[in-house]
PDB file of C-alpha atoms and ligand atoms in Angstrom:
ATOM      1  CA  MET A   1      60.838  25.195 -17.507  1.00  0.00           C
ATOM      2  CA  GLU A   2      63.630  22.665 -17.531  1.00  0.00           C
ATOM      3  CA  ARG A   3      64.082  20.594 -20.633  1.00  0.00           C
ATOM      4  CA  GLU A   4      63.135  16.950 -20.133  1.00  0.00           C
ATOM      5  CA  ASN A   5      64.834  15.281 -23.070  1.00  0.00           C
ATOM      6  CA  PHE A   6      68.488  14.228 -22.921  1.00  0.00           C
ATOM      7  CA  ILE A   7      70.911  15.731 -25.442  1.00  0.00           C
ATOM      8  CA  ILE A   8      74.329  14.263 -26.247  1.00  0.00           C
ATOM      9  CA  ALA A   9      76.599  16.488 -28.349  1.00  0.00           C
ATOM     10  CA  ILE A  10      79.599  14.944 -30.102  1.00  0.00           C
ATOM     11  CA  ASP A  11      82.003  17.353 -31.761  1.00  0.00           C
ATOM     12  CA  GLY A  12      85.467  17.049 -33.172  1.00  0.00           C
ATOM     13  CA  PHE A  13      87.741  17.051 -36.181  1.00  0.00           C
ATOM     14  CA  SER A  14      86.926  15.528 -39.569  1.00  0.00           C
ATOM     15  CA  SER A  15      87.072  11.726 -39.843  1.00  0.00           C
ATOM     16  CA  CYS A  16      87.492  11.023 -36.149  1.00  0.00           C
ATOM     17  CA  GLY A  17      84.695   8.479 -36.180  1.00  0.00           C
ATOM     18  CA  LYS A  18      82.154  10.779 -34.524  1.00  0.00           C
ATOM     19  CA  SER A  19      79.223   9.368 -36.472  1.00  0.00           C
ATOM     20  CA  THR A  20      80.207   5.780 -35.717  1.00  0.00           C
ATOM     21  CA  VAL A  21      80.235   6.443 -31.974  1.00  0.00           C
ATOM     22  CA  ALA A  22      77.100   8.589 -32.124  1.00  0.00           C
ATOM     23  CA  LYS A  23      75.209   5.926 -34.052  1.00  0.00           C
ATOM     24  CA  ALA A  24      76.247   3.190 -31.608  1.00  0.00           C
ATOM     25  CA  ILE A  25      75.135   5.256 -28.620  1.00  0.00           C
ATOM     26  CA  ALA A  26      71.829   6.128 -30.239  1.00  0.00           C
ATOM     27  CA  LYS A  27      71.194   2.466 -30.939  1.00  0.00           C
ATOM     28  CA  ARG A  28      72.088   1.414 -27.405  1.00  0.00           C
ATOM     29  CA  LEU A  29      70.031   4.124 -25.701  1.00  0.00           C
ATOM     30  CA  ASN A  30      67.259   4.279 -28.259  1.00  0.00           C
ATOM     31  CA  PHE A  31      67.968   7.940 -28.964  1.00  0.00           C
ATOM     32  CA  VAL A  32      67.527   9.681 -32.320  1.00  0.00           C
ATOM     33  CA  PHE A  33      70.842  10.127 -34.137  1.00  0.00           C
ATOM     34  CA  VAL A  34      71.431  13.220 -36.251  1.00  0.00           C
ATOM     35  CA  ASP A  35      74.543  13.600 -38.383  1.00  0.00           C
ATOM     36  CA  SER A  36      74.709  17.387 -38.715  1.00  0.00           C
ATOM     37  CA  GLY A  37      77.633  17.152 -41.161  1.00  0.00           C
ATOM     38  CA  ALA A  38      75.327  15.301 -43.561  1.00  0.00           C
ATOM     39  CA  MET A  39      73.082  18.378 -43.554  1.00  0.00           C
ATOM     40  CA  TYR A  40      75.960  20.660 -44.603  1.00  0.00           C
ATOM     41  CA  ARG A  41      76.916  18.075 -47.217  1.00  0.00           C
ATOM     42  CA  ALA A  42      73.337  18.048 -48.567  1.00  0.00           C
ATOM     43  CA  VAL A  43      73.389  21.838 -48.912  1.00  0.00           C
ATOM     44  CA  THR A  44      76.774  21.600 -50.642  1.00  0.00           C
ATOM     45  CA  LEU A  45      75.443  19.025 -53.084  1.00  0.00           C
ATOM     46  CA  TYR A  46      72.482  21.277 -53.882  1.00  0.00           C
ATOM     47  CA  PHE A  47      74.834  24.236 -54.432  1.00  0.00           C
ATOM     48  CA  LEU A  48      77.060  22.162 -56.744  1.00  0.00           C
ATOM     49  CA  ARG A  49      74.160  20.786 -58.759  1.00  0.00           C
ATOM     50  CA  ASN A  50      72.563  24.192 -59.175  1.00  0.00           C
ATOM     51  CA  ARG A  51      75.843  26.053 -59.666  1.00  0.00           C
ATOM     52  CA  ILE A  52      75.141  28.457 -56.832  1.00  0.00           C
ATOM     53  CA  ASP A  53      77.712  31.250 -56.649  1.00  0.00           C
ATOM     54  CA  ILE A  54      78.858  31.171 -53.010  1.00  0.00           C
ATOM     55  CA  THR A  55      79.723  34.859 -53.096  1.00  0.00           C
ATOM     56  CA  ASP A  56      76.142  35.805 -54.057  1.00  0.00           C
ATOM     57  CA  THR A  57      74.149  36.214 -50.826  1.00  0.00           C
ATOM     58  CA  GLU A  58      70.780  36.580 -52.576  1.00  0.00           C
ATOM     59  CA  ALA A  59      71.349  33.394 -54.576  1.00  0.00           C
ATOM     60  CA  ILE A  60      72.298  31.607 -51.355  1.00  0.00           C
ATOM     61  CA  LYS A  61      69.160  32.774 -49.565  1.00  0.00           C
ATOM     62  CA  THR A  62      66.936  31.680 -52.466  1.00  0.00           C
ATOM     63  CA  ALA A  63      68.677  28.313 -52.609  1.00  0.00           C
ATOM     64  CA  LEU A  64      68.259  27.776 -48.856  1.00  0.00           C
ATOM     65  CA  ALA A  65      64.542  28.532 -49.125  1.00  0.00           C
ATOM     66  CA  ASN A  66      64.309  25.750 -51.722  1.00  0.00           C
ATOM     67  CA  ILE A  67      66.197  23.149 -49.715  1.00  0.00           C
ATOM     68  CA  HIS A  68      64.301  20.694 -47.570  1.00  0.00           C
ATOM     69  CA  ILE A  69      66.291  18.110 -45.616  1.00  0.00           C
ATOM     70  CA  ASP A  70      64.830  15.010 -43.960  1.00  0.00           C
ATOM     71  CA  PHE A  71      66.375  12.132 -42.083  1.00  0.00           C
ATOM     72  CA  ILE A  72      65.122   8.593 -41.985  1.00  0.00           C
ATOM     73  CA  PRO A  73      66.010   7.957 -38.363  1.00  0.00           C
ATOM     74  CA  ASN A  74      67.746   5.007 -36.757  1.00  0.00           C
ATOM     75  CA  THR A  75      68.642   2.940 -39.769  1.00  0.00           C
ATOM     76  CA  ASP A  76      72.152   1.461 -39.720  1.00  0.00           C
ATOM     77  CA  LYS A  77      73.303   3.914 -42.320  1.00  0.00           C
ATOM     78  CA  THR A  78      72.487   7.644 -42.114  1.00  0.00           C
ATOM     79  CA  GLN A  79      69.742   8.082 -44.666  1.00  0.00           C
ATOM     80  CA  ILE A  80      69.247  11.650 -45.672  1.00  0.00           C
ATOM     81  CA  LEU A  81      66.836  13.105 -48.180  1.00  0.00           C
ATOM     82  CA  LEU A  82      67.288  16.322 -50.129  1.00  0.00           C
ATOM     83  CA  ASN A  83      63.902  17.506 -51.348  1.00  0.00           C
ATOM     84  CA  GLY A  84      62.668  13.924 -51.159  1.00  0.00           C
ATOM     85  CA  GLU A  85      65.641  12.342 -52.973  1.00  0.00           C
ATOM     86  CA  ASP A  86      67.909   9.912 -51.128  1.00  0.00           C
ATOM     87  CA  ILE A  87      71.373  11.433 -51.436  1.00  0.00           C
ATOM     88  CA  SER A  88      73.053   9.421 -48.656  1.00  0.00           C
ATOM     89  CA  ASP A  89      75.810   8.059 -50.888  1.00  0.00           C
ATOM     90  CA  GLU A  90      76.351  11.036 -53.139  1.00  0.00           C
ATOM     91  CA  ILE A  91      77.174  13.395 -50.254  1.00  0.00           C
ATOM     92  CA  ARG A  92      80.190  11.225 -49.292  1.00  0.00           C
ATOM     93  CA  GLN A  93      81.943  11.730 -52.623  1.00  0.00           C
ATOM     94  CA  MET A  94      85.184  13.734 -52.759  1.00  0.00           C
ATOM     95  CA  GLU A  95      83.584  16.449 -54.891  1.00  0.00           C
ATOM     96  CA  VAL A  96      81.284  17.285 -51.975  1.00  0.00           C
ATOM     97  CA  SER A  97      84.034  16.847 -49.338  1.00  0.00           C
ATOM     98  CA  GLU A  98      86.194  19.340 -51.209  1.00  0.00           C
ATOM     99  CA  LYS A  99      83.545  22.073 -51.101  1.00  0.00           C
ATOM    100  CA  VAL A 100      81.675  21.421 -47.874  1.00  0.00           C
ATOM    101  CA  SER A 101      83.877  23.470 -45.554  1.00  0.00           C
ATOM    102  CA  GLU A 102      83.537  26.560 -47.743  1.00  0.00           C
ATOM    103  CA  VAL A 103      79.775  26.157 -47.927  1.00  0.00           C
ATOM    104  CA  SER A 104      79.397  25.480 -44.217  1.00  0.00           C
ATOM    105  CA  ALA A 105      81.363  28.621 -43.352  1.00  0.00           C
ATOM    106  CA  ILE A 106      78.646  30.798 -44.945  1.00  0.00           C
ATOM    107  CA  LYS A 107      76.662  32.655 -42.286  1.00  0.00           C
ATOM    108  CA  GLU A 108      73.253  32.172 -43.944  1.00  0.00           C
ATOM    109  CA  VAL A 109      73.872  28.450 -44.345  1.00  0.00           C
ATOM    110  CA  ARG A 110      74.841  28.053 -40.698  1.00  0.00           C
ATOM    111  CA  HIS A 111      71.858  29.992 -39.410  1.00  0.00           C
ATOM    112  CA  ALA A 112      69.459  27.868 -41.451  1.00  0.00           C
ATOM    113  CA  MET A 113      71.047  24.571 -40.408  1.00  0.00           C
ATOM    114  CA  VAL A 114      71.446  25.459 -36.720  1.00  0.00           C
ATOM    115  CA  ALA A 115      67.737  26.396 -36.541  1.00  0.00           C
ATOM    116  CA  GLN A 116      66.757  23.032 -38.071  1.00  0.00           C
ATOM    117  CA  GLN A 117      69.102  21.147 -35.752  1.00  0.00           C
ATOM    118  CA  GLN A 118      67.665  22.883 -32.688  1.00  0.00           C
ATOM    119  CA  GLN A 119      64.178  21.878 -33.792  1.00  0.00           C
ATOM    120  CA  LEU A 120      65.244  18.261 -34.222  1.00  0.00           C
ATOM    121  CA  GLY A 121      66.439  18.228 -30.611  1.00  0.00           C
ATOM    122  CA  ALA A 122      63.594  20.242 -29.133  1.00  0.00           C
ATOM    123  CA  ARG A 123      61.682  17.388 -27.570  1.00  0.00           C
ATOM    124  CA  ARG A 124      63.441  14.114 -28.322  1.00  0.00           C
ATOM    125  CA  ASP A 125      66.350  12.313 -26.711  1.00  0.00           C
ATOM    126  CA  ILE A 126      69.041  12.902 -29.266  1.00  0.00           C
ATOM    127  CA  VAL A 127      72.681  12.272 -30.152  1.00  0.00           C
ATOM    128  CA  MET A 128      73.967  14.824 -32.624  1.00  0.00           C
ATOM    129  CA  ASP A 129      77.464  14.915 -34.034  1.00  0.00           C
ATOM    130  CA  GLY A 130      79.197  17.827 -35.737  1.00  0.00           C
ATOM    131  CA  ARG A 131      81.566  20.699 -35.059  1.00  0.00           C
ATOM    132  CA  ASP A 132      79.551  23.230 -33.054  1.00  0.00           C
ATOM    133  CA  ILE A 133      76.873  21.117 -31.401  1.00  0.00           C
ATOM    134  CA  GLY A 134      78.133  21.592 -27.826  1.00  0.00           C
ATOM    135  CA  THR A 135      79.040  25.243 -28.352  1.00  0.00           C
ATOM    136  CA  THR A 136      76.328  26.763 -30.570  1.00  0.00           C
ATOM    137  CA  VAL A 137      73.498  24.334 -31.353  1.00  0.00           C
ATOM    138  CA  PHE A 138      72.985  22.928 -27.839  1.00  0.00           C
ATOM    139  CA  PRO A 139      75.189  24.861 -25.406  1.00  0.00           C
ATOM    140  CA  ASP A 140      73.081  23.302 -22.630  1.00  0.00           C
ATOM    141  CA  ALA A 141      73.564  19.700 -23.832  1.00  0.00           C
ATOM    142  CA  ASP A 142      73.534  17.156 -20.995  1.00  0.00           C
ATOM    143  CA  LEU A 143      76.697  15.439 -22.184  1.00  0.00           C
ATOM    144  CA  LYS A 144      79.351  16.885 -24.499  1.00  0.00           C
ATOM    145  CA  ILE A 145      82.095  14.786 -26.030  1.00  0.00           C
ATOM    146  CA  PHE A 146      84.968  16.266 -28.037  1.00  0.00           C
ATOM    147  CA  MET A 147      86.598  13.680 -30.272  1.00  0.00           C
ATOM    148  CA  THR A 148      90.090  13.744 -31.639  1.00  0.00           C
ATOM    149  CA  ALA A 149      92.567  11.255 -33.125  1.00  0.00           C
ATOM    150  CA  ASP A 150      95.993  11.156 -34.712  1.00  0.00           C
ATOM    151  CA  PRO A 151      95.769  12.781 -38.204  1.00  0.00           C
ATOM    152  CA  LEU A 152      97.361   9.788 -39.929  1.00  0.00           C
ATOM    153  CA  VAL A 153      94.998   7.358 -38.215  1.00  0.00           C
ATOM    154  CA  ARG A 154      92.086   9.514 -39.374  1.00  0.00           C
ATOM    155  CA  ALA A 155      93.361   9.718 -42.961  1.00  0.00           C
ATOM    156  CA  ASN A 156      93.930   5.962 -43.145  1.00  0.00           C
ATOM    157  CA  ARG A 157      90.408   5.276 -41.896  1.00  0.00           C
ATOM    158  CA  ARG A 158      88.807   7.645 -44.409  1.00  0.00           C
ATOM    159  CA  HIS A 159      90.990   6.287 -47.212  1.00  0.00           C
ATOM    160  CA  ALA A 160      89.935   2.695 -46.482  1.00  0.00           C
ATOM    161  CA  GLU A 161      86.287   3.796 -46.415  1.00  0.00           C
ATOM    162  CA  LEU A 162      86.438   5.527 -49.794  1.00  0.00           C
ATOM    163  CA  VAL A 163      88.472   2.797 -51.467  1.00  0.00           C
ATOM    164  CA  ALA A 164      85.943   0.231 -50.241  1.00  0.00           C
ATOM    165  CA  LYS A 165      83.293   2.271 -52.037  1.00  0.00           C
ATOM    166  CA  GLY A 166      85.331   2.180 -55.228  1.00  0.00           C
ATOM    167  CA  GLU A 167      86.517   5.817 -55.192  1.00  0.00           C
ATOM    168  CA  GLN A 168      89.897   6.471 -56.763  1.00  0.00           C
ATOM    169  CA  VAL A 169      91.663   8.598 -54.204  1.00  0.00           C
ATOM    170  CA  THR A 170      95.173   8.631 -52.777  1.00  0.00           C
ATOM    171  CA  LEU A 171      96.118   8.813 -49.115  1.00  0.00           C
ATOM    172  CA  ASP A 172      97.905  12.113 -49.789  1.00  0.00           C
ATOM    173  CA  GLU A 173      94.738  13.638 -51.214  1.00  0.00           C
ATOM    174  CA  ILE A 174      92.850  12.617 -48.086  1.00  0.00           C
ATOM    175  CA  ILE A 175      95.538  13.992 -45.752  1.00  0.00           C
ATOM    176  CA  GLU A 176      95.351  17.282 -47.626  1.00  0.00           C
ATOM    177  CA  ASN A 177      91.544  17.374 -47.599  1.00  0.00           C
ATOM    178  CA  LEU A 178      91.361  16.693 -43.859  1.00  0.00           C
ATOM    179  CA  ALA A 179      93.963  19.340 -43.018  1.00  0.00           C
ATOM    180  CA  HIS A 180      92.212  21.840 -45.271  1.00  0.00           C
ATOM    181  CA  ARG A 181      88.807  21.140 -43.695  1.00  0.00           C
ATOM    182  CA  ASP A 182      90.127  21.264 -40.127  1.00  0.00           C
ATOM    183  CA  HIS A 183      91.746  24.597 -40.879  1.00  0.00           C
ATOM    184  CA  ILE A 184      88.612  26.179 -42.367  1.00  0.00           C
ATOM    185  CA  ASP A 185      86.336  24.625 -39.725  1.00  0.00           C
ATOM    186  CA  SER A 186      88.497  25.910 -36.854  1.00  0.00           C
ATOM    187  CA  THR A 187      89.163  29.399 -38.165  1.00  0.00           C
ATOM    188  CA  ARG A 188      85.800  30.453 -39.644  1.00  0.00           C
ATOM    189  CA  GLU A 189      83.999  33.362 -38.054  1.00  0.00           C
ATOM    190  CA  GLU A 190      80.600  31.703 -37.517  1.00  0.00           C
ATOM    191  CA  SER A 191      80.597  29.026 -34.803  1.00  0.00           C
ATOM    192  CA  PRO A 192      84.074  27.618 -35.450  1.00  0.00           C
ATOM    193  CA  LEU A 193      85.071  24.132 -34.395  1.00  0.00           C
ATOM    194  CA  ARG A 194      86.297  24.353 -30.835  1.00  0.00           C
ATOM    195  CA  GLN A 195      86.066  22.316 -27.712  1.00  0.00           C
ATOM    196  CA  ALA A 196      83.327  23.441 -25.316  1.00  0.00           C
ATOM    197  CA  GLU A 197      84.699  24.181 -21.855  1.00  0.00           C
ATOM    198  CA  ASP A 198      82.541  21.484 -20.322  1.00  0.00           C
ATOM    199  CA  ALA A 199      83.254  18.842 -22.999  1.00  0.00           C
ATOM    200  CA  ILE A 200      84.969  15.558 -22.246  1.00  0.00           C
ATOM    201  CA  VAL A 201      87.837  14.730 -24.603  1.00  0.00           C
ATOM    202  CA  LEU A 202      87.844  11.336 -26.300  1.00  0.00           C
ATOM    203  CA  ASP A 203      91.036  10.539 -28.246  1.00  0.00           C
ATOM    204  CA  ASN A 204      90.256   7.344 -30.107  1.00  0.00           C
ATOM    205  CA  SER A 205      93.581   6.824 -31.943  1.00  0.00           C
ATOM    206  CA  ASN A 206      94.079   3.528 -30.132  1.00  0.00           C
ATOM    207  CA  LEU A 207      90.580   2.611 -29.033  1.00  0.00           C
ATOM    208  CA  THR A 208      88.176   0.029 -30.420  1.00  0.00           C
ATOM    209  CA  GLN A 209      84.577   0.944 -31.134  1.00  0.00           C
ATOM    210  CA  ASP A 210      83.480  -0.926 -28.016  1.00  0.00           C
ATOM    211  CA  ASP A 211      85.996   1.021 -25.888  1.00  0.00           C
ATOM    212  CA  GLN A 212      84.552   4.266 -27.219  1.00  0.00           C
ATOM    213  CA  LEU A 213      80.977   3.199 -26.584  1.00  0.00           C
ATOM    214  CA  ASP A 214      81.850   2.198 -23.002  1.00  0.00           C
ATOM    215  CA  PHE A 215      83.611   5.523 -22.464  1.00  0.00           C
ATOM    216  CA  VAL A 216      80.548   7.540 -23.454  1.00  0.00           C
ATOM    217  CA  LEU A 217      78.090   5.257 -21.659  1.00  0.00           C
ATOM    218  CA  GLU A 218      79.993   5.666 -18.433  1.00  0.00           C
ATOM    219  CA  TYR A 219      79.521   9.427 -18.561  1.00  0.00           C
ATOM    220  CA  PHE A 220      75.924   9.005 -19.674  1.00  0.00           C
ATOM    221  CA  ASN A 221      75.118   6.797 -16.682  1.00  0.00           C
ATOM    222  CA  GLU A 222      76.689   9.357 -14.393  1.00  0.00           C
ATOM    223  CA  ARG A 223      74.557  12.162 -15.769  1.00  0.00           C
ATOM    224  CA  LYS A 224      71.287  10.583 -16.740  1.00  0.00           C
ATOM    225  CA  LYS A 225      68.215  12.273 -15.388  1.00  0.00           C
TER     226      LYS A 225
HETATM  227  O1  LIG B 301      81.168  15.492 -40.240  1.00  0.00           O
HETATM  228  P1  LIG B 301      81.426  15.687 -41.737  1.00  0.00           P
HETATM  229  O2  LIG B 301      82.857  15.486 -42.135  1.00  0.00           O
HETATM  230  O3  LIG B 301      80.490  14.913 -42.586  1.00  0.00           O
HETATM  231  O4  LIG B 301      81.099  17.239 -41.984  1.00  0.00           O
HETATM  232  C1  LIG B 301      81.229  17.815 -43.241  1.00  0.00           C
HETATM  233  C2  LIG B 301      81.586  19.278 -43.116  1.00  0.00           C
HETATM  234  O5  LIG B 301      80.491  20.003 -42.580  1.00  0.00           O
HETATM  235  C3  LIG B 301      82.789  19.591 -42.253  1.00  0.00           C
HETATM  236  O6  LIG B 301      83.966  19.758 -43.019  1.00  0.00           O
HETATM  237  C4  LIG B 301      82.420  20.874 -41.556  1.00  0.00           C
HETATM  238  C5  LIG B 301      80.948  21.012 -41.704  1.00  0.00           C
HETATM  239  N1  LIG B 301      80.203  20.917 -40.451  1.00  0.00           N
HETATM  240  C6  LIG B 301      80.021  22.062 -39.723  1.00  0.00           C
HETATM  241  O7  LIG B 301      80.535  23.104 -40.100  1.00  0.00           O
HETATM  242  N2  LIG B 301      79.271  22.053 -38.595  1.00  0.00           N
HETATM  243  C7  LIG B 301      78.708  20.918 -38.165  1.00  0.00           C
HETATM  244  N3  LIG B 301      77.954  20.938 -37.051  1.00  0.00           N
HETATM  245  C8  LIG B 301      78.900  19.722 -38.878  1.00  0.00           C
HETATM  246  C9  LIG B 301      79.673  19.741 -40.015  1.00  0.00           C
END
């Protein structure tokens, strides 16, 4: 039976503004927005807090069985709960950013998260952003966008975001973190970051948020059921 809900997959490199676009589309179309990166960040935070050895498969499996992730949908900010605790701000800290690519490359972690993501999109109209949404999570998504932007533009954006939150971090540290994450995300064995063959590329280096929203909406209107 053909699926009736509409799925928009937005993938791309770190700090390309995927979540910003995804959130705006969800708001405009009244879709549920899911930030899949926040889920990997939540797992990473749990691993850091509980000192999980990421080379110990049994410890990883036990930890995953004890992790429950919930979203509070369609608020302006992504609100995510880890075992009932709101960890929305904590998962954006550099300590988590520095470890998240290693944690999200672990096979057991990916299998657990992909299964949860597929459930979230089973019946609802959804916009999900991440790295492997159009390739692994929803290979049959109705619209796939692959976002990219100039690395320096990305680093400057992320730097401004963190500084605004009061984090002490240099632009060089951000450039290094982004390059490191892109490398791990693109070269890992399990569902690496890559552009789906049927994805539409959106380079937003020189685009406003409204331009990006219009770009995606145009394709949405073309494909809507
Ligand atoms: O989108 P983000 O920067 O918050 O994602 C954090 C990390 O999670 C990113 O470095 C790679 C990983 N990730 C992933 O492997 N697969 C996804 N679908 C989403 C994120």
